[in-house]
Short mmCIF file of C-alpha atoms and ligand atoms in Angstrom, two decimals:
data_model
loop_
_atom_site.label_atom_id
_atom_site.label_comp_id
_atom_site.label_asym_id
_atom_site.label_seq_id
_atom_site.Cartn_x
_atom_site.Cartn_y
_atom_site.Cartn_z
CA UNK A 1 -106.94 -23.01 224.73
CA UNK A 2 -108.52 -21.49 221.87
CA UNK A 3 -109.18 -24.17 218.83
CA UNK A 4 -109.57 -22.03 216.08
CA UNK A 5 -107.02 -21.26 213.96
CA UNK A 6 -106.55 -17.41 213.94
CA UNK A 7 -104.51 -15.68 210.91
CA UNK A 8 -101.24 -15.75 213.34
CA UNK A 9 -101.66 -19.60 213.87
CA UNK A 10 -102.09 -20.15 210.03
CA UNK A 11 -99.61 -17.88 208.92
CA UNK A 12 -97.07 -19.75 211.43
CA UNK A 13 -98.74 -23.15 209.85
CA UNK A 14 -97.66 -21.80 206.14
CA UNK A 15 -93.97 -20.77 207.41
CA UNK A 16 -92.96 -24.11 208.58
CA UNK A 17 -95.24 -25.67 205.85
CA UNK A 18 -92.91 -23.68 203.82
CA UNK A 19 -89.17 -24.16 205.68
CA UNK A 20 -89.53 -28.28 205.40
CA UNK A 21 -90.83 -28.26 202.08
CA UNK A 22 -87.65 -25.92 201.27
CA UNK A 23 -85.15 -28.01 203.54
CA UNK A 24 -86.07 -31.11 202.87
CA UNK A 25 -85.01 -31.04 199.45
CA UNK A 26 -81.69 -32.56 197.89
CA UNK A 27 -80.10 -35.18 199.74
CA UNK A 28 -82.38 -34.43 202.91
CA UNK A 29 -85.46 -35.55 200.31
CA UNK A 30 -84.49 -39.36 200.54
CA UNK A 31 -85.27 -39.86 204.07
CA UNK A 32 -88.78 -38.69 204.15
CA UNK A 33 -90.51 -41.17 205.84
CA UNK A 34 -87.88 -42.79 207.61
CA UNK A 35 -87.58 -43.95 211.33
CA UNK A 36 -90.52 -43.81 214.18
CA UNK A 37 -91.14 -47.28 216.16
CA UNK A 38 -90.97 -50.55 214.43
CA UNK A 39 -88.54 -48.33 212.13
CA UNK A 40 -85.92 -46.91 214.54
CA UNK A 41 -82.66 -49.08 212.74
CA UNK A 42 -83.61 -46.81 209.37
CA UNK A 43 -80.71 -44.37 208.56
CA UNK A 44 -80.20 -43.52 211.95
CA UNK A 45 -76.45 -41.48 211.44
CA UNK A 46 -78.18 -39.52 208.38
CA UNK A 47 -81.54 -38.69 210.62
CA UNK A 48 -79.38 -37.56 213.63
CA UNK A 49 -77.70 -35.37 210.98
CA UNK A 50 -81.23 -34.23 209.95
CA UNK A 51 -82.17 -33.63 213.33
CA UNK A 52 -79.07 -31.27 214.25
CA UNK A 53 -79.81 -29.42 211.10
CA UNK A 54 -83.60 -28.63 212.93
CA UNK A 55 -81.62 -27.55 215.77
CA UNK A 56 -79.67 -25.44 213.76
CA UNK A 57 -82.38 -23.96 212.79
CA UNK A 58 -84.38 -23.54 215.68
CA UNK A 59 -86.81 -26.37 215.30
CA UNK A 60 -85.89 -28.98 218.10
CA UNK A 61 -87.23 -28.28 221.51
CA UNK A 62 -89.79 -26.34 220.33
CA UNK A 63 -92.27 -26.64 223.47
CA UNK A 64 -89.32 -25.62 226.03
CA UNK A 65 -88.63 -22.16 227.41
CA UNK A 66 -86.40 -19.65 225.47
CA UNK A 67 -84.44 -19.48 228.69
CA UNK A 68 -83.65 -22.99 228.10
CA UNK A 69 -82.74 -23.03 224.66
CA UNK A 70 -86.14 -23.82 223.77
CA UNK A 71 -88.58 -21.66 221.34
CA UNK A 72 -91.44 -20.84 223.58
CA UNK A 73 -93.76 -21.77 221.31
CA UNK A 74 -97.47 -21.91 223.01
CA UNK A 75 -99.37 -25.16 222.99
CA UNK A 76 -101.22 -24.56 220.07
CA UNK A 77 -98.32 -23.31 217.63
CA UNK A 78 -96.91 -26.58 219.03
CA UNK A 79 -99.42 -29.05 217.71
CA UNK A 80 -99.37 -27.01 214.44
CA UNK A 81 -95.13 -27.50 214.36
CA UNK A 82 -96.27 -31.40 214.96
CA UNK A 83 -98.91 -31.66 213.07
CA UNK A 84 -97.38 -29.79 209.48
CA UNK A 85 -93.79 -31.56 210.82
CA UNK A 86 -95.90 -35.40 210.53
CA UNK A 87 -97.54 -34.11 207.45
CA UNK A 88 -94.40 -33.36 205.37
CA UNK A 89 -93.61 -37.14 206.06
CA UNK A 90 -89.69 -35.59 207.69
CA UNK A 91 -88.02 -38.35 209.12
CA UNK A 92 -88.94 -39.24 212.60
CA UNK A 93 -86.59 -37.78 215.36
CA UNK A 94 -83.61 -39.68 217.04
CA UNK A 95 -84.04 -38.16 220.66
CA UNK A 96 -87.72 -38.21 221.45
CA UNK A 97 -86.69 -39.72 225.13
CA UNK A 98 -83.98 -36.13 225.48
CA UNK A 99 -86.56 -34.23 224.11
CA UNK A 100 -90.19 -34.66 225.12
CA UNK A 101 -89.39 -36.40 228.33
CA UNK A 102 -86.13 -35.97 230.39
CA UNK A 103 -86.08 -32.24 229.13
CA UNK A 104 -88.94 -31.16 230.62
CA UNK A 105 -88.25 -33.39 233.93
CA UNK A 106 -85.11 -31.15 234.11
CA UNK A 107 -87.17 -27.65 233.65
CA UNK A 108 -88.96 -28.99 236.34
CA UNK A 109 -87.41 -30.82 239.12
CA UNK A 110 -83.59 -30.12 237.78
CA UNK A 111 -80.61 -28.10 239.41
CA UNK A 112 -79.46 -25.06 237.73
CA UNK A 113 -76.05 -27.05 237.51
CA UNK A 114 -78.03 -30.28 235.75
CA UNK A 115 -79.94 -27.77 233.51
CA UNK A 116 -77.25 -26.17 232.20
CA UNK A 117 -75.06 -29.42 231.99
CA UNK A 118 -77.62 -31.22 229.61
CA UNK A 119 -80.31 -29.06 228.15
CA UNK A 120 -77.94 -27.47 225.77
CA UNK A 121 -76.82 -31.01 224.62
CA UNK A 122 -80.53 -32.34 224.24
CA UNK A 123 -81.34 -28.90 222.32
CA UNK A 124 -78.54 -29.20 219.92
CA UNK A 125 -79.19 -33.33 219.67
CA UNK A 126 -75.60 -33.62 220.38
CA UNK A 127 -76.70 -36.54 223.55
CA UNK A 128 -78.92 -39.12 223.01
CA UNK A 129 -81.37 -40.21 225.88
CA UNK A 130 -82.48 -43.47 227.30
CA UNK A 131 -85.27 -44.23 230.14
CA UNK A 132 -84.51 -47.21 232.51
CA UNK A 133 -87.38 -47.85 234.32
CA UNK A 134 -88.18 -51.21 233.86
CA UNK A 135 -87.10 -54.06 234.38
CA UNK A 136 -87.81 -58.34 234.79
CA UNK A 137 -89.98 -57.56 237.92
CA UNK A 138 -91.35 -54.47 237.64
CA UNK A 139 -92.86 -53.15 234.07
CA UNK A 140 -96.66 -51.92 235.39
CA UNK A 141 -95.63 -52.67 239.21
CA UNK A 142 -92.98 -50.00 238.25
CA UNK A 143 -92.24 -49.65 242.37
CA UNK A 144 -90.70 -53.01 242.45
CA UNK A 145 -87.71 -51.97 241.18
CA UNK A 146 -85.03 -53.76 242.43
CA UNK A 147 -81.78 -52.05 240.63
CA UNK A 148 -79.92 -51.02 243.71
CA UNK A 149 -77.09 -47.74 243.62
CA UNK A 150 -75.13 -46.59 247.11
CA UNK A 151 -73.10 -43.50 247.04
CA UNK A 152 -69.31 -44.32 247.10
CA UNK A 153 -68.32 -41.07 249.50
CA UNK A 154 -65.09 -41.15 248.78
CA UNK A 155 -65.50 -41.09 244.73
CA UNK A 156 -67.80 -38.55 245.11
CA UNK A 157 -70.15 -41.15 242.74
CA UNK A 158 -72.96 -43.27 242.67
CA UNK A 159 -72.53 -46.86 242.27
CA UNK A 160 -75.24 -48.99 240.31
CA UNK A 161 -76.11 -52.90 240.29
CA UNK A 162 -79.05 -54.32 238.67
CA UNK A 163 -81.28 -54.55 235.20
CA UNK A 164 -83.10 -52.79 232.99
CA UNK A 165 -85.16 -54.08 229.85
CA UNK A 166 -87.57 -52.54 227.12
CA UNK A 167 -84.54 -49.68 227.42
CA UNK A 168 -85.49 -48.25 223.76
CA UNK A 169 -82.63 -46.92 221.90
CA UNK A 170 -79.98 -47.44 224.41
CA UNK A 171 -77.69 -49.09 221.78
CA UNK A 172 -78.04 -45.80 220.06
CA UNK A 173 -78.03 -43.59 223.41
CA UNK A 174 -75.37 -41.54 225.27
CA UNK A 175 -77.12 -41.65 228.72
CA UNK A 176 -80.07 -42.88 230.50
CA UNK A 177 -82.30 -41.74 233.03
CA UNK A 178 -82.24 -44.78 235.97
CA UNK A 179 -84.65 -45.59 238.42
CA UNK A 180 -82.75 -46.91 241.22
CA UNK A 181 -82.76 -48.23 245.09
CA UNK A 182 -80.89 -46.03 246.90
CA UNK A 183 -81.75 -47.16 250.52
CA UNK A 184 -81.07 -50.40 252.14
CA UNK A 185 -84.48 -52.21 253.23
CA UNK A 186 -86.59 -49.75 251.48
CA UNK A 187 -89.91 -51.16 249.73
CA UNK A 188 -92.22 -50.32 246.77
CA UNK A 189 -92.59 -46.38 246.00
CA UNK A 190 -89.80 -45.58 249.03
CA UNK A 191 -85.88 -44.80 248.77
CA UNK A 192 -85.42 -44.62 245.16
CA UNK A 193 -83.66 -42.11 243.27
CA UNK A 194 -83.91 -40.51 239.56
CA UNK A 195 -80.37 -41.08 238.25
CA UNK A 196 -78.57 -39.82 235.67
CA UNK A 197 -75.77 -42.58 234.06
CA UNK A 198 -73.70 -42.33 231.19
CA UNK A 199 -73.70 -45.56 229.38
CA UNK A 200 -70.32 -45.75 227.73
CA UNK A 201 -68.37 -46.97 230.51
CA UNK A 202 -67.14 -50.70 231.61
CA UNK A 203 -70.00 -50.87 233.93
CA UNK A 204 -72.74 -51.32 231.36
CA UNK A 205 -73.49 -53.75 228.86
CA UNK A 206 -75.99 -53.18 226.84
CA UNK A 207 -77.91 -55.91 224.64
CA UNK A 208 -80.19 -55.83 222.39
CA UNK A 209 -83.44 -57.89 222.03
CA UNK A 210 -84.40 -58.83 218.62
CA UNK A 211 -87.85 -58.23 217.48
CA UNK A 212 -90.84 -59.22 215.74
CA UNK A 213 -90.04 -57.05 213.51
CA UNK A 214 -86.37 -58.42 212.29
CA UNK A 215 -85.03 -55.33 213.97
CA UNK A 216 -83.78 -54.35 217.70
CA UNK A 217 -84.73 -51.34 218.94
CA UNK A 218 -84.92 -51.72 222.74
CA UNK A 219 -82.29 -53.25 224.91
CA UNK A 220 -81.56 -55.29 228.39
CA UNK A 221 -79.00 -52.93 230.13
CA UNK A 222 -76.97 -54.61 232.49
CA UNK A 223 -75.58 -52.28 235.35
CA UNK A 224 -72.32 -53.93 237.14
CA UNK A 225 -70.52 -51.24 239.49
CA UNK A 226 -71.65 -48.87 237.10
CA UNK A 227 -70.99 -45.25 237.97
CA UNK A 228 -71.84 -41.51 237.99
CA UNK A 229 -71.28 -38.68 239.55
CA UNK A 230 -73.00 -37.96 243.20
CA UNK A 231 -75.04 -34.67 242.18
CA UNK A 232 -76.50 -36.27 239.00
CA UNK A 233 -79.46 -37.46 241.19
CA UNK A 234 -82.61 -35.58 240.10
CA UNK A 235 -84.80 -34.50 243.08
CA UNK A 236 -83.81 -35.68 246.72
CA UNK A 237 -81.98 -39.35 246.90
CA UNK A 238 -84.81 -41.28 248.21
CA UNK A 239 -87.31 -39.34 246.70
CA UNK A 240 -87.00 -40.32 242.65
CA UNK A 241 -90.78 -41.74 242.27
CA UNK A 242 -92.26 -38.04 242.69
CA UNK A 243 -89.41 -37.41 239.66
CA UNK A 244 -90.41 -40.84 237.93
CA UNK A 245 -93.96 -39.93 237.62
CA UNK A 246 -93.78 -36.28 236.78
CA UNK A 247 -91.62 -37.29 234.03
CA UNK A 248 -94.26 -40.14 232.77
CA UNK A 249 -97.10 -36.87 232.64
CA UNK A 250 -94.86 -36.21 230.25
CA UNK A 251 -95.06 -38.75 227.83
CA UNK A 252 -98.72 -38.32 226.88
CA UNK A 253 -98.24 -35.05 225.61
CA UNK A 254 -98.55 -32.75 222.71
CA UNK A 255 -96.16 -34.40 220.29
CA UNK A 256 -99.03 -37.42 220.15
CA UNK A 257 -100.98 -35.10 217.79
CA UNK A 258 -98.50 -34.96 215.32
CA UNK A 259 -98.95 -39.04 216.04
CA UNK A 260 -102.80 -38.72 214.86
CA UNK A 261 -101.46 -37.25 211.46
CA UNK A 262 -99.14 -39.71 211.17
CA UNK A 263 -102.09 -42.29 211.53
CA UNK A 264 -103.90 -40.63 209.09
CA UNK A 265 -101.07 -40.93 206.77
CA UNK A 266 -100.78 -44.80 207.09
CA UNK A 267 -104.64 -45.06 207.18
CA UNK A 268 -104.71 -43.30 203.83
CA UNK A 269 -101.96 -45.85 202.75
CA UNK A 270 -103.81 -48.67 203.93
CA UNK A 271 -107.01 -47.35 201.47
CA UNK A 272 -104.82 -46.70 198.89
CA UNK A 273 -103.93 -50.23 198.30
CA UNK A 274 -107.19 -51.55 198.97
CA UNK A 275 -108.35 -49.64 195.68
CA UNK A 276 -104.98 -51.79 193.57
CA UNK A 277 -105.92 -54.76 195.16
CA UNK A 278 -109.21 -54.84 194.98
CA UNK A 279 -110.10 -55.57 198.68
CA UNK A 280 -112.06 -52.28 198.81
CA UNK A 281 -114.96 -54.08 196.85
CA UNK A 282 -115.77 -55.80 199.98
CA UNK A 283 -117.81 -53.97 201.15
CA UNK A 284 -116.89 -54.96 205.31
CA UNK A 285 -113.44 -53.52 204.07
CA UNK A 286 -115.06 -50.87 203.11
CA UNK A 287 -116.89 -50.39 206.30
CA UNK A 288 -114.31 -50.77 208.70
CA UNK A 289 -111.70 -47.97 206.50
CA UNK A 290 -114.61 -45.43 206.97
CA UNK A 291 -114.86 -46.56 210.95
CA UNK A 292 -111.71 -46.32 211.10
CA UNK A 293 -111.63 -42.51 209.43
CA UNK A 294 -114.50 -41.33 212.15
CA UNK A 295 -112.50 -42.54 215.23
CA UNK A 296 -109.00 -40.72 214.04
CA UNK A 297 -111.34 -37.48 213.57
CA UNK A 298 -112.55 -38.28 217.27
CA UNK A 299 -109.59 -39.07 218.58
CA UNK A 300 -108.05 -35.89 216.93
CA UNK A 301 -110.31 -33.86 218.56
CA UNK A 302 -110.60 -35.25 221.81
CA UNK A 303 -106.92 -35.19 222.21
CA UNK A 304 -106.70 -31.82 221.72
CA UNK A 305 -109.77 -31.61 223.92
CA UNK A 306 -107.20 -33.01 226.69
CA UNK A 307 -104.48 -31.04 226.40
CA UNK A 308 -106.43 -27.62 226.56
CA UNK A 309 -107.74 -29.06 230.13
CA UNK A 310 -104.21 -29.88 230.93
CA UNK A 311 -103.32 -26.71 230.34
CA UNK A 312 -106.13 -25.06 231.88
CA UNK A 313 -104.89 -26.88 234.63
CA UNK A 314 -108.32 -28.81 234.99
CA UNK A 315 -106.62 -32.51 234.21
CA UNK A 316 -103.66 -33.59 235.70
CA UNK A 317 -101.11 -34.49 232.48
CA UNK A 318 -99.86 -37.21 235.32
CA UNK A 319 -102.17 -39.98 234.70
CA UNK A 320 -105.77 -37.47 234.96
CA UNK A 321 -108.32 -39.34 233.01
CA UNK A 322 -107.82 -37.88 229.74
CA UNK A 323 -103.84 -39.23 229.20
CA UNK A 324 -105.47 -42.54 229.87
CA UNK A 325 -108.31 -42.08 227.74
CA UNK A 326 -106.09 -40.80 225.14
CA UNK A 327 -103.90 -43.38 225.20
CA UNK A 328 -106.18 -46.09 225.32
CA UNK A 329 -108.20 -44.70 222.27
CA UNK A 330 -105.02 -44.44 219.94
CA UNK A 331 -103.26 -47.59 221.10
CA UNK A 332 -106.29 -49.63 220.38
CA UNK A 333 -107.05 -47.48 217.39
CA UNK A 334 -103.57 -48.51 215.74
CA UNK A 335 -103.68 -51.84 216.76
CA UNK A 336 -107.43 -52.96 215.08
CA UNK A 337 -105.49 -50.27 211.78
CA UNK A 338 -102.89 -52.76 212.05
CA UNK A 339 -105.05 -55.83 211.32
CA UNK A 340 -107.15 -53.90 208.49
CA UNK A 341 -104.05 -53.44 206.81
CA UNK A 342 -103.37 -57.15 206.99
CA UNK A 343 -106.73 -57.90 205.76
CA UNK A 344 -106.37 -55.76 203.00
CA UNK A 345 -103.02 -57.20 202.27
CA UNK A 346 -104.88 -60.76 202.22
CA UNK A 347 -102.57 -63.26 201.09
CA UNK A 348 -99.04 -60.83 200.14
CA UNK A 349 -99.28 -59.86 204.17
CA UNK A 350 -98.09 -63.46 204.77
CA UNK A 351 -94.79 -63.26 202.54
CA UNK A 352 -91.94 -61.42 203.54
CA UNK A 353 -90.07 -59.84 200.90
CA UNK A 354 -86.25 -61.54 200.68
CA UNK A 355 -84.14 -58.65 200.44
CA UNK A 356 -83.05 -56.80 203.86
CA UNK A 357 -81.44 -58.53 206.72
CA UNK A 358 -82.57 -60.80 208.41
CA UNK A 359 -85.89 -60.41 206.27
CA UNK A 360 -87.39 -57.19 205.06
CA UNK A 361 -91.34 -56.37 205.80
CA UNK A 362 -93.25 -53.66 204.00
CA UNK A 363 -95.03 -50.96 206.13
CA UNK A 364 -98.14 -52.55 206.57
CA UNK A 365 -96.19 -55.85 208.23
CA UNK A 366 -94.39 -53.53 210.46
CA UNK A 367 -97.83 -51.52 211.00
CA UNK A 368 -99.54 -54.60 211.97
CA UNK A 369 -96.19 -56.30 214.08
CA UNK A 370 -95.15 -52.91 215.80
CA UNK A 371 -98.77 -52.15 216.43
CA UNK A 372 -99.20 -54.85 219.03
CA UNK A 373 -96.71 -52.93 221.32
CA UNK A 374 -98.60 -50.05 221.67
CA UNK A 375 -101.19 -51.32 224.11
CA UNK A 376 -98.04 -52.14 226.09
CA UNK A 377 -95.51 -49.40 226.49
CA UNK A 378 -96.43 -46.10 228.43
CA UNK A 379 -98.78 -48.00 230.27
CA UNK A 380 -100.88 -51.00 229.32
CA UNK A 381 -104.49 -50.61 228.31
CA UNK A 382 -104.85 -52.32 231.46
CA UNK A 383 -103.03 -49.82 233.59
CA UNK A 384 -105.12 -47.10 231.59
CA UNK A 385 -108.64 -49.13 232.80
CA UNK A 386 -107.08 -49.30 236.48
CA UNK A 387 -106.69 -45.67 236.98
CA UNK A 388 -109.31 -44.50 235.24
CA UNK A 389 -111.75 -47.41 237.77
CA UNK A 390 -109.21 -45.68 240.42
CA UNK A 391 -108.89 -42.88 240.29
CA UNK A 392 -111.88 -41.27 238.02
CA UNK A 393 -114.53 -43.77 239.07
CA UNK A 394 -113.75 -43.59 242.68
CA UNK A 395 -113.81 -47.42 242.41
CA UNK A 396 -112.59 -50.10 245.00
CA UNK A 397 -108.06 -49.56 244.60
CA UNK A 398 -107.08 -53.35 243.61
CA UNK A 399 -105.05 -54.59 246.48
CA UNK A 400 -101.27 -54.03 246.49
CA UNK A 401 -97.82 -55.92 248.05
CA UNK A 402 -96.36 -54.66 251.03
C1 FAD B 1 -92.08 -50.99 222.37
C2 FAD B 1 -91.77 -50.86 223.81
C3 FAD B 1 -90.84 -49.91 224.23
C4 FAD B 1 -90.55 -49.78 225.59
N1 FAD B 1 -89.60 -48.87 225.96
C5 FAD B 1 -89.25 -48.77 227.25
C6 FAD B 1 -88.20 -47.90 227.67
O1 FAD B 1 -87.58 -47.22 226.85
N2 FAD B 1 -87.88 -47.84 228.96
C7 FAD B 1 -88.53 -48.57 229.91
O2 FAD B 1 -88.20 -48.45 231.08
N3 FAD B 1 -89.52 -49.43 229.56
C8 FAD B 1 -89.89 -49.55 228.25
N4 FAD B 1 -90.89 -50.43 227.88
C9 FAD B 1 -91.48 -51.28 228.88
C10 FAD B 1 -92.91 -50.95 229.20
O3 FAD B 1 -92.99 -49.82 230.01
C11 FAD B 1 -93.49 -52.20 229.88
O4 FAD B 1 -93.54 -53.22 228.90
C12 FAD B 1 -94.86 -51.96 230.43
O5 FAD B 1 -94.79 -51.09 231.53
C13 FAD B 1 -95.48 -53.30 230.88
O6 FAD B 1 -94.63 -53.97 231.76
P1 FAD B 1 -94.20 -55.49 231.51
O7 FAD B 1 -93.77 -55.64 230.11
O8 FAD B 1 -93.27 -55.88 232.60
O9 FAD B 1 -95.55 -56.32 231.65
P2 FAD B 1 -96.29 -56.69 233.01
O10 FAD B 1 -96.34 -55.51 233.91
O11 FAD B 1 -95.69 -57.96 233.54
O12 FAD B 1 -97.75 -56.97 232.48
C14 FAD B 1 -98.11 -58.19 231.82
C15 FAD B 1 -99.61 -58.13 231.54
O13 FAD B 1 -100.33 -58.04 232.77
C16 FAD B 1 -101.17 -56.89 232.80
N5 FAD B 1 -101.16 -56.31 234.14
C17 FAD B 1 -100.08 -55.99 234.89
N6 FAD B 1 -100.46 -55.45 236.07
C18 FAD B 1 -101.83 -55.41 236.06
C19 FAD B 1 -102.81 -54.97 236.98
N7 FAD B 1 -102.45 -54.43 238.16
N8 FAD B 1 -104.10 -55.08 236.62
C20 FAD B 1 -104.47 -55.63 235.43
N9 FAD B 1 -103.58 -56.08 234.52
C21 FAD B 1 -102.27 -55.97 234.82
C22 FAD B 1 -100.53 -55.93 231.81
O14 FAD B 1 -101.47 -55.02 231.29
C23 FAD B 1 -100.03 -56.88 230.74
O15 FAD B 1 -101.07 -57.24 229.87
C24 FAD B 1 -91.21 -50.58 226.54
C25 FAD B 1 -92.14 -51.53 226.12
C26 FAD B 1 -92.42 -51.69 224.78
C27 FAD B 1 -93.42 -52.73 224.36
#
């Protein structure tokens, strides 16, 4: 991948520059800024109304295949769409688990039948995606799932028992993409399947687990005789961890630059009030903003870095060394933000503000609350360390259950 911008690449930068600043004007203009974790519960009708208006328009699914509804854009028009999409401050997008990861499973290891059952609806944001993966026993030992579906021949349908947690946005979501057990007696990374379940039926409960943060944006999802149809299995029954993986090379990908703008947004926030408060005459607070500014432009670059040797097809974009690098840098990045902007905050980061239910936090709160998940979810920093030792070091595999 070529890193400098030619006059095609800024002239495409200046068009969308050009179609947000145009569309999100009028009533659109009040939600600038709204949603993304820690924030999911903010306006979430008028943002799914937002994002259908992008699909209306051409600008959801921008990375997929025109033969799949998608825009075809190449991988460097696509970190410009993210990048000038973050920097307009648009609302975050309601579907990020439809869009960025079961979409491109589908493209991949999907039937013509599933394709053209459920791209469409991802494209035009008209269904709303989950991912059940884990669950009470099995978060990074993901192959001890224990969530258990047989086929009901007759029916023509899968049955499902079993628990998920962490399920982001299922209270919100249409369907979910299930890891499940689909054969009797089978252990770790063996016999499970990559379901597809539509969650509003009698068979699922879903409830949601209030957070740190006052709101609830992930879920336990309860599965009790749950059902879908037979051929919504992704891949071969038995065979859903090849599916489950592929789909996790996913996650690391090119919307995470638009991420790093993002950052660079809140870190500019986070200076910003340590010039009203003060705090930026101290001069460690001073030192640790500007640290903070080098690693983003690092982390920038190396990301991009990553994805041109994922593309080049010199890095695997499932779990290679530089997803985990890249995560690891920008999860611990955001955290150490999130405790600079508390520091800078000093003594008004300890009061919550009494308006809101249950109780309202400003953004650097929810910075420094939300922040502690992100050396969690995808895969822990620990994870990150183990495959990198693993599988880039060459060094000893820790030992594993049965
Ligand atoms: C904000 C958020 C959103 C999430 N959304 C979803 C979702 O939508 N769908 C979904 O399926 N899941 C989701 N998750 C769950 C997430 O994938 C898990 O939290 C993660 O995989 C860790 O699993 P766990 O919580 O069970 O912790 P555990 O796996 O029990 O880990 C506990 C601690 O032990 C460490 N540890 C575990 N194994 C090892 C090892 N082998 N070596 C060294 N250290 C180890 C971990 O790093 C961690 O510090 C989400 C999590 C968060 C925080």
């Amino acid at each position: 991948m070529n890193l400098t911008e030619g006059p095609e690449d800024r002239a495409f930068r200046s068009e969308i520059r050009e179609w947000l600043g145009d569309h999100l004007a009028g009533d659109w203009a009040s939600l600038r800024g709204l949603g993304g974790p820690g924030r999911e519960h903010q306006a979430h009708d008028e943002r799914l109304a937002w994002n259908r208006h992008l699909a209306e328009h051409g600008w959801t699914a921008v990375g997929w295949p025109v033969e799949h509804g998608g825009r075809g854009l190449s991988l460097w028009q696509q970190v410009i769409f993210h990048e000038e999409y973050a920097r307009s401050d648009a609302p975050a997008g309601v579907n990020h688990l439809g869009e960025q990861l079961l979409g491109p499973t589908l493209i991949a290891f999907g039937t013509p039948e599933q394709q053209r059952r459920f791209l469409p609806e991802i494209v035009a944001v008209r269904e709303l995606w989950a991912q059940g993966y884990s669950e009470p026993g099995a978060g990074s030992d993901l192959a001890n799932v224990q969530t258990r579906a047989r086929l009901d021949e007759s029916a023509g349908e899968w049955v499902i028992d079993g628990q998920k947690v962490w399920t982001s946005l299922a209270h919100l979501s249409d369907w979910c993409f299930v890891v499940a057990r689909t054969e009797g007696g089978s252990t770790r990374h063996h016999g499970l399947s990559f379901l597809l379940v539509p969650l509003r039926q009698d068979g699922v409960e879903v409830r949601p687990i209030e957070q740190l943060t006052g709101g609830s944006e992930f879920n336990e999802v309860f599965f009790s005789g749950a059902r879908t149809a037979a051929d919504l299995v992704v891949g071969e029954p038995g065979r859903g961890w090849g599916v489950a993986m592929g789909l996790l090379g996913f996650e690391r990908g090119v919307s995470t630059l638009g991420q790093t703008v993002g950052f660079a947004r809140e870190l500019d926030s986070v200076v910003t009030r340590a010039k009203q408060n003060g705090a930026i005459d101290d001069p460690v607070v001073r030192d640790r903003l500007a640290t903070l500014k080098a690693e983003l432009a690092v982390i920038r670059s190396y990301a991009l870095r990553a994805l041109a040797l994922v593309e080049g097809g010199q890095d695997s974009a499932a779990g290679g060394g530089a997803g985990s690098i890249f995560k690891l840098a920008w999860a611990g990045w955001h955290r150490t933000l999130g405790e600079v902007a508390m520091d800078v905050a000093g003594r008004d980061g300890l009061l919550a503000r009494d308006s809101g239910t249950p109780y309202d936090l400003d953004d650097h709160q929810r910075l420094f609350l939300f922040s502690r998940a992100d050396t969690i979810y995808g895969g822990s920093d620990e994870i990150q360390r183990n495959i990198l030792a693993e599988r880039v070091l060459g060094l000893p595999r820790e030992p594993k259950g049965a």
